[in-house]
Coordinates of C-alpha atoms in Angstrom, one line a residue:
X19 CA 108.8 58.3 -40.0
X20 CA 109.8 61.3 -42.1
X21 CA 113.0 61.5 -40.0
X22 CA 114.0 58.2 -41.5
X23 CA 113.4 58.9 -45.1
X24 CA 116.2 57.5 -47.3
X25 CA 117.1 54.7 -44.9
X26 CA 115.9 51.1 -44.5
X27 CA 114.3 50.7 -41.1
X28 CA 113.5 47.7 -39.0
X29 CA 110.6 49.0 -36.8
X30 CA 109.9 46.9 -33.8
X31 CA 106.8 47.7 -31.7
X32 CA 107.2 46.4 -28.2
X33 CA 106.3 47.0 -24.6
X34 CA 108.2 46.4 -21.3
X35 CA 105.4 44.1 -20.2
X36 CA 105.6 41.9 -23.3
X37 CA 107.3 38.5 -22.4
X38 CA 109.2 38.0 -25.7
X39 CA 111.1 41.3 -25.2
X40 CA 113.7 39.5 -23.0
X41 CA 115.2 37.7 -25.9
X42 CA 114.1 40.0 -28.8
X43 CA 115.4 43.3 -27.6
X44 CA 119.0 42.2 -27.0
X45 CA 118.8 40.6 -30.5
X46 CA 117.6 43.9 -32.0
X47 CA 120.4 45.7 -30.2
X48 CA 123.0 43.4 -31.6
X49 CA 121.6 43.8 -35.1
X50 CA 121.7 47.6 -34.7
X51 CA 125.3 47.5 -33.4
X52 CA 126.4 45.4 -36.3
X53 CA 124.4 46.9 -39.2
X54 CA 123.2 50.3 -38.0
X55 CA 124.5 53.3 -39.8
X56 CA 123.5 56.0 -42.4
X57 CA 121.6 53.5 -44.6
X58 CA 119.9 51.3 -41.9
X59 CA 118.6 51.6 -38.4
X60 CA 116.6 49.4 -35.9
X61 CA 113.9 51.6 -34.4
X62 CA 112.4 50.0 -31.3
X63 CA 109.2 51.8 -30.5
X64 CA 107.7 51.2 -27.1
X65 CA 103.9 51.5 -26.6
X66 CA 104.2 51.7 -22.8
X67 CA 101.9 54.3 -21.4
X68 CA 104.7 55.4 -19.0
X69 CA 107.7 56.5 -21.1
X70 CA 109.9 56.4 -17.9
X71 CA 109.8 52.5 -18.0
X72 CA 112.0 52.3 -21.1
X73 CA 115.3 53.6 -19.9
X74 CA 115.5 51.3 -16.8
X75 CA 114.5 48.4 -19.1
X76 CA 117.4 49.2 -21.5
X77 CA 119.8 49.4 -18.5
X78 CA 118.6 46.1 -17.0
X79 CA 118.9 44.2 -20.3
X80 CA 122.2 45.9 -21.5
X81 CA 120.6 47.6 -24.5
X82 CA 123.3 50.0 -25.7
X83 CA 122.7 51.0 -29.4
X84 CA 118.9 51.4 -29.6
X85 CA 117.5 54.9 -29.2
X86 CA 114.6 55.4 -26.9
X87 CA 111.3 55.9 -28.8
X88 CA 108.0 55.8 -27.0
X89 CA 104.4 56.1 -28.4
X90 CA 102.2 56.1 -25.2
X91 CA 99.2 57.0 -27.3
X92 CA 99.6 53.9 -29.6
X93 CA 98.8 56.1 -32.6
X94 CA 101.7 54.6 -34.6
X95 CA 100.7 51.0 -33.9
X96 CA 97.1 51.9 -34.7
X97 CA 98.1 53.6 -38.0
X98 CA 100.2 50.5 -38.9
X99 CA 97.4 48.2 -37.9
X100 CA 99.6 46.3 -35.6
X101 CA 97.4 43.7 -33.7
X102 CA 99.7 43.5 -30.8
X103 CA 103.3 43.3 -29.6
X104 CA 105.8 42.3 -30.8
X105 CA 105.2 43.5 -34.3
X106 CA 108.1 44.2 -36.6
X107 CA 108.1 45.9 -40.0
X108 CA 110.8 46.2 -42.6
X109 CA 110.4 49.6 -44.2
X110 CA 112.2 50.7 -47.4
X111 CA 113.9 54.0 -48.1
X112 CA 110.7 55.5 -49.4
X113 CA 108.8 54.6 -46.3
X114 CA 107.0 51.6 -47.7
X115 CA 106.4 48.5 -45.7
X116 CA 108.1 45.6 -47.4
X117 CA 107.9 43.0 -44.7
X118 CA 106.1 42.3 -41.4
X119 CA 106.5 39.8 -38.6
X120 CA 104.0 39.5 -35.7
X121 CA 106.0 37.2 -33.5
X122 CA 109.4 37.2 -31.8
X123 CA 112.5 36.4 -33.8
X124 CA 116.2 36.2 -33.6
X125 CA 116.8 39.5 -35.4
X126 CA 120.5 39.3 -35.6
X127 CA 120.6 36.1 -37.6
X128 CA 121.8 35.6 -41.2
X129 CA 118.2 35.4 -42.7
X130 CA 117.4 38.9 -41.4
X131 CA 120.7 40.3 -42.6
X132 CA 119.9 38.9 -46.1
X133 CA 116.5 40.7 -46.0
X134 CA 118.2 43.9 -45.0
X135 CA 120.8 43.5 -47.8
X136 CA 118.0 43.0 -50.3
X137 CA 116.2 46.1 -49.1
X138 CA 119.3 48.1 -49.3
X139 CA 120.0 46.8 -52.9
X140 CA 116.4 47.4 -54.1
X141 CA 116.6 51.1 -55.0
X142 CA 119.7 50.5 -57.2
X143 CA 117.8 47.7 -59.0
X144 CA 114.7 49.8 -59.4
X145 CA 116.6 52.9 -60.5
X146 CA 118.7 51.1 -63.1
X147 CA 115.6 50.3 -65.3

């Protein structure tokens, strides 16, 4: 996660065998296409044991803006105490978890965008004190 320091991250732990991925991954891709940039990124981290499954999945579902991240050892999900997939965390610029969802969601909706806006605003509010 050190590579993402200074950015707000929506980290989604997923697997190709997880049924909700069919709706959730395109939603995450749309969010990243709309909001991804120097201050925010959607990081979709597959826990598939075979990393070669991710690229064909992305192609089959038209995923275009999400990078391929794979953790076949599940060390990241273990460290984050994720009970299963999907698990999604909102992480602030300092690497702190500020939100968690353990069920599928429509990630490109206005409520999620409001959470992202709040997370992006938070450092300026904190630093202005």
